[in-house]
Amino acid sequence: MVAGVQIHTKVDISNPQSDILTDGALTFLAALHRTFESTRHSLLVARDDAQRKFDSGVPLDFPLETAHIRAEPSWHCAPPAPGLEDRRVEITGPPDRKMVINALNSGAKTFMADFEDSNAPTFANVINGQVNLRDAIRRQIDFESGGKQYKLSEKPAVLIVRPRGWHLDETRITIDNAPISASLFDFALYFYHNAKELIKRGSGPYFYLPKMEHYLEARLWNDVFLFSQSYIGIAHNTIRATVLIETLPAAFQMEEILFELRNHSAGLNCGRWDYIFSAIKKRRADKSAVLPDRKDVTMTVPFMDSYVRLLIQTCHRRKVAAMGGMSAQIPIKDDLQANEVAMEKVRADKFREVTAGHDGTWIAHPLINQIARKVFDENMLGPNQYHIRREDVKVAAADLLNASVPGKITEDGIRSNISVALAYCGAWIGGNGCIPINYLMEDAATAEIARVQLWQWVKYGARIDTGEQITTQYVDRIIAEQAPGIKKIAPGVKESHLKIAKKYLTAQIRQQWPSEFLTSDLMPYLTMADGVEDKWYRNSL
């Protein structure tokens, strides 16, 4: 074992898992933790300070101290790394072995293996995910299940990995008696074991970076990259990272985030569902920011459209990819007419993205690849659209904060939010972070929107379209009515986990402010299932 490093789990760690948690990898983890943990902690404190300012009425705006970066036209980001020149369709999903093979074989240009919102981080899930990615890179991932062979194709998609966000701890690994950053844990194990192998095979260590709220958080990632490349002895600027702009504060700092990562940057992505969640959460003290039903908050409403246009303009000005958002739709196999309606919505969404100037898009199911690919092939003739500068775009701070959204709050919308929140939280506690609900592949982002919308409507006494006021008692009644039907839409959810989800949601609507993340709140249930008392997250239970 490595001095100061402890593994806290009763999960059996034997081959091949032990090949991930080697002394060399743990020594690298310890070096990262001891070098960067104090900075991470200070940045998380800064998030809280910023939120208090927002609550007091200080509006979000473009930072004055970085105006010179935004005004300077001469700087650009790194050129695309091998395999990232053309990213017209990217598929995403958790690093489950079957999912990894199906995604890499899907025909999409890249696969984002997700340790974050679509992965419930049981220790088995995170370690086995690392095993699966290591095996896929070395083409040793083939297996048989239920009489079916799963085998990697000759030309699989390019692999990109999304570690967990800066706000999360990996409490089952402690260094000097403190939990390590979950971001560093996921990044380090993948990078340490695979960076040189990826380079040897003509690719490289590529990442998606989630949930950032400030350009200094991007600077921290850049420092981690520089340190890590030196540590294992590869050239600086080999790593590439695409940042998900999925928090409201980050939308005001897109130029700065690219600048901090410019020698490692592969662009920005419209993380649209988390962005809606963040817009509600960051403006929690603003009664004028109450939104209607989740289905009405589309990509064409003012604050979402402004965010998209600014992202495309920013990326192309700096010569990097402006990636579009997720299509969570999955095929409706038992209703051809409903399926065609759903697929037409996918086509329209992808057409909106490609004609706006996006360089690629996200899908959640392999069978959607053909639809998305066709739209981009017909409308994006080159590998990307960096040449579309969108110099027509003028987005002010007020545009990013324009909460004028057509629509109503309805009882159906409340029931939908409750069902999604209960089903997803119940599944997540059971170790599943990505579930199909009503023919949409849902991850934590949708459940987060549902949770904070319910809180927001109760907090400000919003009324549904019939005039009835939304109170805690009203929501309690709907929770009680919806809960018995959850197993119909999410059959894998255990009754005991549903009970926890009900208790959690009932408590959330009564809080002065909504919790930062449901994944932080519910993490103790995963650690306890791993046989560990989680003293760091204990207070959230």
Coordinates of C-alpha atoms in Angstrom, one line a residue:
M1 CA 0.0 0.0 0.0
V2 CA 1.0 3.6 -0.5
A3 CA 1.7 5.8 2.6
G4 CA -1.3 7.9 3.6
V5 CA -3.7 6.2 1.1
Q6 CA -6.6 4.1 2.4
I7 CA -9.3 2.2 0.6
H8 CA -12.6 2.1 2.5
T9 CA -14.9 -0.6 1.0
K10 CA -16.0 -4.1 1.6
V11 CA -16.4 -4.6 -2.1
D12 CA -14.2 -7.4 -3.3
I13 CA -11.2 -5.9 -5.2
S14 CA -9.5 -8.6 -7.0
N15 CA -8.3 -9.1 -10.5
P16 CA -9.0 -7.3 -12.8
Q17 CA -10.1 -4.5 -10.4
S18 CA -6.8 -4.7 -8.5
D19 CA -5.0 -3.9 -11.8
I20 CA -6.6 -0.5 -11.6
L21 CA -5.8 0.3 -8.0
T22 CA -2.1 -0.4 -8.3
D23 CA 0.5 1.2 -6.1
G24 CA 1.6 3.3 -9.1
A25 CA -1.9 4.6 -9.7
L26 CA -2.5 5.3 -6.0
T27 CA 0.8 7.2 -5.8
F28 CA -0.2 9.3 -8.7
L29 CA -3.6 10.0 -7.0
A30 CA -1.9 11.0 -3.8
A31 CA 0.4 13.4 -5.7
L32 CA -2.6 15.0 -7.4
H33 CA -4.5 15.3 -4.1
R34 CA -1.6 16.8 -2.2
T35 CA -0.9 19.3 -4.9
F36 CA -4.4 20.4 -5.8
E37 CA -6.9 19.7 -3.0
S38 CA -6.5 23.0 -1.2
T39 CA -7.2 24.9 -4.5
R40 CA -10.3 22.8 -5.2
H41 CA -11.6 23.4 -1.7
S42 CA -11.1 27.2 -2.0
L43 CA -13.0 27.2 -5.4
L44 CA -15.9 25.4 -3.8
V45 CA -16.0 28.0 -1.0
A46 CA -16.0 30.6 -3.7
R47 CA -19.1 29.0 -5.3
D48 CA -20.9 29.5 -2.0
D49 CA -19.8 33.1 -1.7
A50 CA -21.0 33.8 -5.2
Q51 CA -24.4 32.2 -4.5
R52 CA -24.8 34.5 -1.5
K53 CA -24.2 37.5 -3.7
F54 CA -26.8 36.3 -6.2
D55 CA -29.3 35.7 -3.4
S56 CA -28.7 39.3 -2.2
G57 CA -29.6 40.7 -5.6
V58 CA -26.3 41.1 -7.3
P59 CA -27.0 40.1 -10.9
L60 CA -24.8 37.8 -12.9
D61 CA -22.7 39.5 -15.5
F62 CA -19.6 39.2 -17.7
P63 CA -16.5 39.6 -15.4
L64 CA -14.9 43.0 -15.6
E65 CA -11.5 41.7 -14.7
T66 CA -11.3 39.6 -17.8
A67 CA -12.7 42.1 -20.3
H68 CA -9.3 42.2 -22.0
I69 CA -9.4 38.4 -22.7
R70 CA -12.8 38.7 -24.4
A71 CA -11.7 41.8 -26.3
E72 CA -8.4 40.3 -27.7
P73 CA -9.1 38.7 -31.1
S74 CA -5.6 37.1 -31.6
W75 CA -5.7 34.2 -29.3
H76 CA -7.0 30.8 -30.4
C77 CA -7.3 27.3 -28.9
A78 CA -5.3 24.3 -29.9
P79 CA -6.0 22.6 -33.2
P80 CA -8.1 19.4 -33.1
A81 CA -6.3 16.4 -31.8
P82 CA -6.2 13.1 -33.8
G83 CA -9.8 11.8 -34.1
L84 CA -11.5 15.0 -33.0
E85 CA -11.5 16.8 -36.3
D86 CA -15.0 15.6 -37.1
R87 CA -17.4 15.1 -34.2
R88 CA -20.7 15.4 -35.9
V89 CA -22.4 12.7 -33.8
E90 CA -21.3 11.8 -30.3
I91 CA -23.0 9.1 -28.2
T92 CA -22.9 9.1 -24.5
G93 CA -23.5 6.6 -21.7
P94 CA -22.2 5.0 -18.6
P95 CA -19.0 2.8 -18.8
D96 CA -20.9 -0.4 -18.4
R97 CA -19.2 -3.2 -20.5
K98 CA -22.1 -3.8 -22.8
M99 CA -22.8 -0.1 -23.2
V100 CA -19.1 0.6 -24.0
I101 CA -19.1 -2.0 -26.9
N102 CA -22.5 -0.9 -28.3
A103 CA -21.5 2.8 -28.2
L104 CA -18.1 2.3 -29.7
N105 CA -19.8 0.2 -32.5
S106 CA -22.7 2.6 -33.0
G107 CA -21.3 4.5 -36.0
A108 CA -21.1 7.7 -34.0
K109 CA -17.8 9.6 -34.4
T110 CA -17.1 9.6 -30.6
F111 CA -18.3 8.0 -27.5
M112 CA -18.3 9.9 -24.2
A113 CA -17.9 7.3 -21.4
D114 CA -19.6 8.9 -18.5
F115 CA -18.6 8.5 -14.9
E116 CA -20.8 11.4 -14.0
D117 CA -24.6 12.0 -14.5
S118 CA -25.4 8.7 -16.1
N119 CA -23.4 6.6 -13.7
A120 CA -24.4 5.8 -10.2
P121 CA -21.0 5.7 -8.5
T122 CA -21.0 2.6 -6.5
F123 CA -17.4 1.5 -6.0
A124 CA -18.0 -1.5 -8.3
N125 CA -19.4 0.8 -11.0
V126 CA -16.5 3.2 -11.0
I127 CA -13.7 0.6 -10.8
N128 CA -15.4 -1.8 -13.3
G129 CA -15.9 1.2 -15.6
Q130 CA -12.1 1.8 -15.5
V131 CA -11.5 -1.8 -16.3
N132 CA -13.9 -1.7 -19.2
L133 CA -12.3 1.4 -20.8
R134 CA -8.8 0.0 -20.3
D135 CA -9.9 -3.3 -22.0
A136 CA -11.7 -1.4 -24.9
I137 CA -8.6 0.7 -25.6
R138 CA -6.5 -2.5 -25.9
R139 CA -9.3 -4.3 -27.8
Q140 CA -9.7 -6.9 -25.1
I141 CA -13.3 -6.1 -24.2
D142 CA -15.2 -8.8 -26.2
F143 CA -17.5 -11.0 -24.2
E144 CA -20.6 -13.2 -24.4
S145 CA -23.8 -12.8 -22.5
G146 CA -27.1 -14.7 -22.8
G147 CA -25.7 -16.5 -25.9
K148 CA -24.9 -13.2 -27.6
Q149 CA -21.4 -12.1 -28.6
Y150 CA -20.3 -8.6 -27.9
K151 CA -17.3 -7.7 -30.0
L152 CA -15.6 -4.4 -30.8
S153 CA -15.7 -3.4 -34.5
E154 CA -12.7 -2.6 -36.6
K155 CA -13.2 1.1 -36.5
P156 CA -14.8 2.1 -33.2
A157 CA -15.7 5.6 -32.2
V158 CA -13.1 7.8 -30.6
L159 CA -13.2 7.5 -26.8
I160 CA -13.8 10.6 -24.6
V161 CA -14.2 10.3 -20.8
R162 CA -16.3 12.5 -18.5
P163 CA -15.1 12.4 -14.8
R164 CA -17.3 13.5 -12.0
G165 CA -17.5 17.2 -11.1
W166 CA -15.3 19.3 -8.8
H167 CA -18.0 19.3 -6.1
L168 CA -18.0 15.6 -5.5
D169 CA -15.8 13.6 -3.2
E170 CA -14.7 10.0 -3.6
T171 CA -15.0 9.0 0.0
R172 CA -14.0 5.4 -0.4
I173 CA -10.5 6.5 -1.1
T174 CA -8.9 8.8 1.5
I175 CA -5.4 10.4 1.4
D176 CA -4.0 11.7 4.7
N177 CA -7.4 11.0 6.3
A178 CA -9.3 13.1 3.8
P179 CA -11.5 12.0 0.8
I180 CA -10.1 12.6 -2.6
S181 CA -11.8 14.6 -5.3
A182 CA -14.0 12.4 -7.4
S183 CA -12.9 14.4 -10.4
L184 CA -9.3 13.6 -9.8
F185 CA -10.1 10.0 -8.9
D186 CA -11.9 9.3 -12.3
F187 CA -9.4 11.4 -14.3
A188 CA -6.2 10.0 -12.7
L189 CA -7.0 6.3 -13.0
Y190 CA -8.0 6.6 -16.6
F191 CA -5.1 8.8 -17.5
Y192 CA -2.5 6.9 -15.7
H193 CA -3.4 3.5 -17.2
N194 CA -4.3 4.6 -20.7
A195 CA -2.7 7.8 -21.9
K196 CA 0.4 6.3 -23.4
E197 CA -1.5 3.4 -24.9
L198 CA -4.0 5.8 -26.5
I199 CA -1.2 7.9 -28.0
K200 CA 0.5 4.7 -29.4
R201 CA -2.8 3.8 -31.1
G202 CA -3.1 7.2 -32.8
S203 CA -5.5 8.8 -30.4
G204 CA -5.0 10.5 -27.1
P205 CA -6.4 11.2 -23.6
Y206 CA -9.6 13.1 -24.2
F207 CA -12.0 14.4 -21.6
Y208 CA -15.4 16.1 -21.1
L209 CA -15.3 18.4 -18.0
P210 CA -18.6 19.0 -16.2
K211 CA -20.3 21.4 -13.9
M212 CA -17.8 24.2 -13.8
E213 CA -19.0 27.6 -12.5
H214 CA -15.9 29.8 -12.9
Y215 CA -12.9 30.2 -15.2
L216 CA -10.6 29.5 -12.2
E217 CA -12.0 26.0 -12.1
A218 CA -10.9 25.6 -15.7
R219 CA -7.5 26.9 -14.7
L220 CA -7.3 24.2 -12.0
W221 CA -8.0 21.6 -14.6
N222 CA -5.3 23.0 -16.9
D223 CA -2.9 22.9 -14.0
V224 CA -3.9 19.2 -13.4
F225 CA -3.2 18.4 -17.0
L226 CA 0.2 20.0 -17.0
F227 CA 1.2 18.2 -13.8
S228 CA -0.1 14.9 -15.1
Q229 CA 1.5 15.0 -18.5
S230 CA 4.9 15.8 -16.8
Y231 CA 4.3 13.1 -14.2
I232 CA 4.0 10.2 -16.8
G233 CA 6.4 11.8 -19.3
I234 CA 4.3 12.7 -22.3
A235 CA 4.3 16.0 -24.2
H236 CA 2.4 19.0 -22.8
N237 CA -0.8 19.8 -24.6
T238 CA -1.5 16.2 -25.6
I239 CA -4.6 16.1 -23.5
R240 CA -7.8 17.6 -25.0
A241 CA -10.8 18.6 -23.0
T242 CA -14.3 19.8 -24.0
V243 CA -16.1 21.8 -21.3
L244 CA -19.8 21.4 -20.8
I245 CA -21.4 24.8 -20.4
E246 CA -24.1 23.5 -18.1
T247 CA -24.2 26.1 -15.3
L248 CA -25.5 29.6 -15.5
P249 CA -22.4 31.3 -14.2
A250 CA -20.2 29.5 -16.8
A251 CA -22.3 31.0 -19.6
F252 CA -20.9 34.4 -18.7
Q253 CA -17.3 33.1 -18.8
M254 CA -17.1 31.0 -21.9
E255 CA -14.3 33.0 -23.4
E256 CA -12.3 32.8 -20.1
I257 CA -12.8 29.1 -19.8
L258 CA -11.5 28.5 -23.3
F259 CA -8.6 30.9 -22.6
E260 CA -7.6 29.0 -19.4
L261 CA -7.6 25.7 -21.3
R262 CA -6.6 27.0 -24.7
N263 CA -3.6 24.6 -25.2
H264 CA -5.7 21.7 -24.1
S265 CA -9.1 22.8 -25.3
A266 CA -11.4 20.8 -27.7
G267 CA -14.3 23.2 -27.4
L268 CA -17.5 23.7 -25.5
N269 CA -20.8 21.8 -25.3
C270 CA -24.3 22.9 -24.6
G271 CA -25.2 20.8 -21.6
R272 CA -28.7 22.0 -21.9
W273 CA -30.6 20.0 -19.3
D274 CA -28.1 20.7 -16.5
Y275 CA -28.1 24.3 -17.7
I276 CA -31.9 24.6 -17.0
F277 CA -31.3 23.1 -13.6
S278 CA -28.6 25.6 -12.9
A279 CA -30.6 28.5 -14.1
I280 CA -33.3 27.7 -11.6
K281 CA -30.9 26.9 -8.8
K282 CA -28.7 30.0 -9.2
R283 CA -31.7 32.3 -9.4
R284 CA -33.4 30.6 -6.4
A285 CA -34.0 34.0 -4.7
D286 CA -35.5 35.6 -7.8
K287 CA -39.3 35.2 -7.9
S288 CA -39.3 36.6 -11.4
A289 CA -37.4 33.5 -12.6
V290 CA -40.1 31.0 -12.0
L291 CA -40.4 28.7 -15.0
P292 CA -43.4 26.8 -16.4
D293 CA -43.7 23.1 -17.0
R294 CA -40.4 21.4 -17.9
K295 CA -41.6 20.5 -21.4
D296 CA -42.1 24.2 -22.2
V297 CA -38.5 25.1 -21.5
T298 CA -37.2 24.3 -24.9
M299 CA -34.1 25.4 -26.8
T300 CA -36.0 28.2 -28.5
V301 CA -37.0 30.1 -25.4
P302 CA -35.1 33.4 -25.0
F303 CA -32.5 32.5 -22.3
M304 CA -31.7 29.1 -23.9
D305 CA -31.5 30.5 -27.5
S306 CA -29.1 33.3 -26.3
Y307 CA -26.9 30.8 -24.6
V308 CA -26.6 28.6 -27.7
R309 CA -25.9 31.4 -30.0
L310 CA -23.2 32.9 -27.7
L311 CA -21.5 29.5 -27.3
I312 CA -21.3 28.9 -31.1
Q313 CA -19.9 32.4 -31.7
T314 CA -17.4 32.1 -28.9
C315 CA -16.1 28.7 -30.0
H316 CA -15.7 29.5 -33.6
R317 CA -14.0 32.8 -32.8
R318 CA -11.4 30.7 -31.0
K319 CA -11.4 27.9 -33.6
V320 CA -12.7 25.0 -31.5
A321 CA -15.8 22.8 -31.6
A322 CA -19.2 24.1 -30.5
M323 CA -21.1 20.9 -29.7
G324 CA -24.8 20.7 -29.5
G325 CA -27.0 19.1 -26.9
M326 CA -28.4 15.7 -26.0
S327 CA -31.3 14.0 -27.8
A328 CA -32.5 11.6 -25.1
Q329 CA -35.1 10.0 -27.3
I330 CA -35.0 6.2 -27.7
P331 CA -37.0 4.2 -30.3
I332 CA -40.6 3.4 -29.6
K333 CA -40.6 -0.1 -30.9
D334 CA -44.2 -1.0 -30.1
D335 CA -45.9 2.0 -31.8
L336 CA -44.7 2.9 -35.3
Q337 CA -46.8 6.1 -35.5
A338 CA -45.6 7.4 -32.1
N339 CA -42.1 6.5 -33.1
E340 CA -42.2 8.5 -36.3
V341 CA -43.5 11.5 -34.4
A342 CA -40.7 11.2 -31.9
M343 CA -38.0 10.7 -34.6
E344 CA -39.3 13.8 -36.4
K345 CA -38.7 15.8 -33.3
V346 CA -35.1 14.5 -33.2
R347 CA -34.6 15.5 -36.8
A348 CA -36.0 19.0 -36.2
D349 CA -33.8 19.4 -33.1
K350 CA -30.6 18.3 -35.0
F351 CA -31.5 20.5 -38.0
R352 CA -31.9 23.5 -35.6
E353 CA -28.4 22.7 -34.2
V354 CA -26.6 22.2 -37.5
T355 CA -28.1 25.3 -39.1
A356 CA -27.3 27.4 -36.1
G357 CA -23.6 26.4 -36.6
H358 CA -23.0 23.6 -34.2
D359 CA -20.2 21.2 -35.1
G360 CA -21.8 18.1 -33.7
T361 CA -24.5 16.8 -31.5
W362 CA -25.2 14.2 -28.7
I363 CA -27.4 11.1 -28.8
A364 CA -28.2 8.6 -26.1
H365 CA -29.1 5.5 -28.1
P366 CA -27.3 3.8 -31.0
L367 CA -30.4 3.6 -33.2
I368 CA -30.7 7.4 -33.2
N369 CA -27.2 7.8 -34.8
Q370 CA -28.5 7.3 -38.3
I371 CA -31.1 10.1 -38.0
A372 CA -28.6 12.6 -36.4
R373 CA -25.9 11.6 -38.9
K374 CA -28.1 12.1 -41.9
V375 CA -29.1 15.6 -40.8
F376 CA -25.5 16.6 -40.2
D377 CA -24.2 14.9 -43.4
E378 CA -26.7 16.8 -45.5
N379 CA -26.1 20.2 -43.8
M380 CA -22.4 20.1 -42.7
L381 CA -20.3 19.1 -45.7
G382 CA -16.9 19.6 -44.1
P383 CA -15.6 18.1 -40.8
N384 CA -16.9 21.0 -38.8
Q385 CA -18.3 24.6 -39.1
Y386 CA -15.5 26.6 -37.5
H387 CA -15.8 29.0 -40.5
I388 CA -19.3 30.0 -39.4
R389 CA -18.3 32.9 -37.2
R390 CA -21.8 34.1 -36.2
E391 CA -20.7 37.7 -36.1
D392 CA -24.3 38.6 -36.2
V393 CA -24.8 37.5 -32.7
K394 CA -25.1 40.1 -29.9
V395 CA -25.9 38.6 -26.5
A396 CA -26.0 40.8 -23.4
A397 CA -26.2 39.7 -19.8
A398 CA -30.0 40.5 -19.8
D399 CA -30.5 38.0 -22.7
L400 CA -28.9 35.2 -20.7
L401 CA -31.2 36.1 -17.8
N402 CA -34.4 36.5 -19.7
A403 CA -36.8 34.1 -17.9
S404 CA -39.8 35.0 -20.1
V405 CA -40.8 31.5 -21.1
P406 CA -44.2 30.9 -22.8
G407 CA -46.2 28.2 -21.1
K408 CA -48.1 27.2 -18.0
I409 CA -47.6 25.2 -14.8
T410 CA -50.0 22.3 -15.0
E411 CA -50.9 19.3 -12.8
D412 CA -49.6 17.0 -15.5
G413 CA -46.3 18.9 -15.4
I414 CA -46.2 18.4 -11.6
R415 CA -47.0 14.7 -11.9
S416 CA -44.3 14.3 -14.6
N417 CA -41.7 16.0 -12.4
I418 CA -42.6 13.9 -9.4
S419 CA -42.6 10.6 -11.3
V420 CA -39.2 11.3 -12.9
A421 CA -37.7 12.4 -9.6
L422 CA -38.9 9.4 -7.7
A423 CA -38.0 6.9 -10.4
Y424 CA -34.6 8.3 -11.0
C425 CA -33.6 8.7 -7.4
G426 CA -34.9 5.2 -6.6
A427 CA -32.9 3.8 -9.5
W428 CA -29.7 5.7 -8.6
I429 CA -29.8 4.5 -5.0
G430 CA -29.9 1.0 -6.5
G431 CA -26.8 1.6 -8.5
N432 CA -28.3 2.6 -11.9
G433 CA -27.6 6.1 -13.1
C434 CA -29.3 5.9 -16.5
I435 CA -32.8 4.7 -17.0
P436 CA -35.5 4.8 -19.8
I437 CA -38.6 6.7 -18.7
N438 CA -41.4 7.2 -21.3
Y439 CA -39.0 6.5 -24.2
L440 CA -36.4 9.0 -23.0
M441 CA -33.0 7.9 -21.6
E442 CA -32.8 9.9 -18.4
D443 CA -29.8 10.7 -16.3
A444 CA -29.4 13.0 -13.2
A445 CA -30.0 16.2 -15.1
T446 CA -33.7 15.6 -15.7
A447 CA -34.3 14.5 -12.1
E448 CA -32.5 17.7 -11.0
I449 CA -34.8 19.9 -13.1
A450 CA -37.8 18.1 -11.7
R451 CA -36.6 18.5 -8.1
V452 CA -35.8 22.2 -8.2
Q453 CA -38.9 23.1 -10.2
L454 CA -41.1 21.5 -7.5
W455 CA -39.1 23.4 -4.9
Q456 CA -39.4 26.7 -6.8
W457 CA -43.2 26.3 -7.4
V458 CA -43.8 25.6 -3.7
K459 CA -41.3 28.3 -2.5
Y460 CA -43.1 31.1 -4.5
G461 CA -46.6 29.8 -4.2
A462 CA -47.0 29.4 -7.9
R463 CA -50.4 28.4 -9.3
I464 CA -51.3 25.8 -11.8
D465 CA -53.4 26.7 -14.9
T466 CA -56.6 26.0 -12.9
G467 CA -55.7 28.6 -10.3
E468 CA -54.9 26.1 -7.5
Q469 CA -51.9 27.1 -5.5
I470 CA -48.9 24.7 -5.3
T471 CA -48.2 24.0 -1.6
T472 CA -46.3 21.4 0.3
Q473 CA -49.6 19.6 1.0
Y474 CA -50.6 19.7 -2.6
V475 CA -47.2 18.2 -3.7
D476 CA -47.4 15.6 -0.9
R477 CA -50.7 14.4 -2.2
I478 CA -49.4 14.1 -5.8
I479 CA -46.3 12.2 -4.5
A480 CA -48.6 9.8 -2.7
E481 CA -50.7 9.3 -5.8
Q482 CA -47.7 8.9 -8.2
A483 CA -45.5 6.6 -6.1
P484 CA -47.5 3.4 -6.5
G485 CA -47.1 3.6 -10.3
I486 CA -43.3 4.2 -10.3
K487 CA -42.5 0.5 -10.8
K488 CA -44.5 0.5 -14.1
I489 CA -42.2 3.1 -15.6
A490 CA -39.0 2.0 -13.8
P491 CA -39.5 -1.8 -13.1
G492 CA -36.0 -2.1 -11.6
V493 CA -36.6 0.2 -8.7
K494 CA -36.9 -1.5 -5.3
E495 CA -39.6 -0.6 -2.9
S496 CA -37.1 0.3 -0.2
H497 CA -35.3 2.6 -2.5
L498 CA -38.6 4.2 -3.6
K499 CA -39.4 4.9 0.0
I500 CA -36.1 6.7 0.4
A501 CA -36.8 8.7 -2.8
K502 CA -40.2 9.8 -1.5
K503 CA -38.8 10.9 1.8
Y504 CA -36.0 12.8 0.1
L505 CA -38.4 14.6 -2.3
T506 CA -40.8 15.4 0.4
A507 CA -38.0 17.0 2.4
Q508 CA -36.6 18.9 -0.5
I509 CA -39.8 20.9 -1.2
R510 CA -39.7 22.1 2.4
Q511 CA -36.1 23.5 2.3
Q512 CA -35.3 27.2 2.5
W513 CA -33.1 26.6 -0.6
P514 CA -32.7 23.5 -2.7
S515 CA -29.7 21.3 -2.2
E516 CA -26.8 21.7 -4.6
F517 CA -27.0 18.2 -6.1
L518 CA -29.1 15.2 -5.4
T519 CA -26.1 13.0 -6.2
S520 CA -24.3 14.5 -3.2
D521 CA -27.4 14.1 -1.0
L522 CA -27.9 10.5 -1.9
M523 CA -24.3 9.4 -2.0
P524 CA -24.3 8.0 1.6
Y525 CA -26.7 5.3 0.5
L526 CA -24.2 4.1 -2.1
T527 CA -21.3 4.1 0.3
M528 CA -23.3 2.3 3.0
A529 CA -24.2 -0.3 0.3
D530 CA -20.5 -0.7 -0.2
G531 CA -20.1 -1.4 3.5
V532 CA -18.7 2.0 4.5
E533 CA -19.9 4.6 7.0
D534 CA -19.6 7.8 5.1
K535 CA -18.8 10.5 7.7
W536 CA -18.2 13.2 5.1
Y537 CA -21.6 12.9 3.5
R538 CA -23.4 11.8 6.6
N539 CA -25.2 15.1 7.3
S540 CA -27.1 14.9 4.0
L541 CA -29.0 11.8 5.0

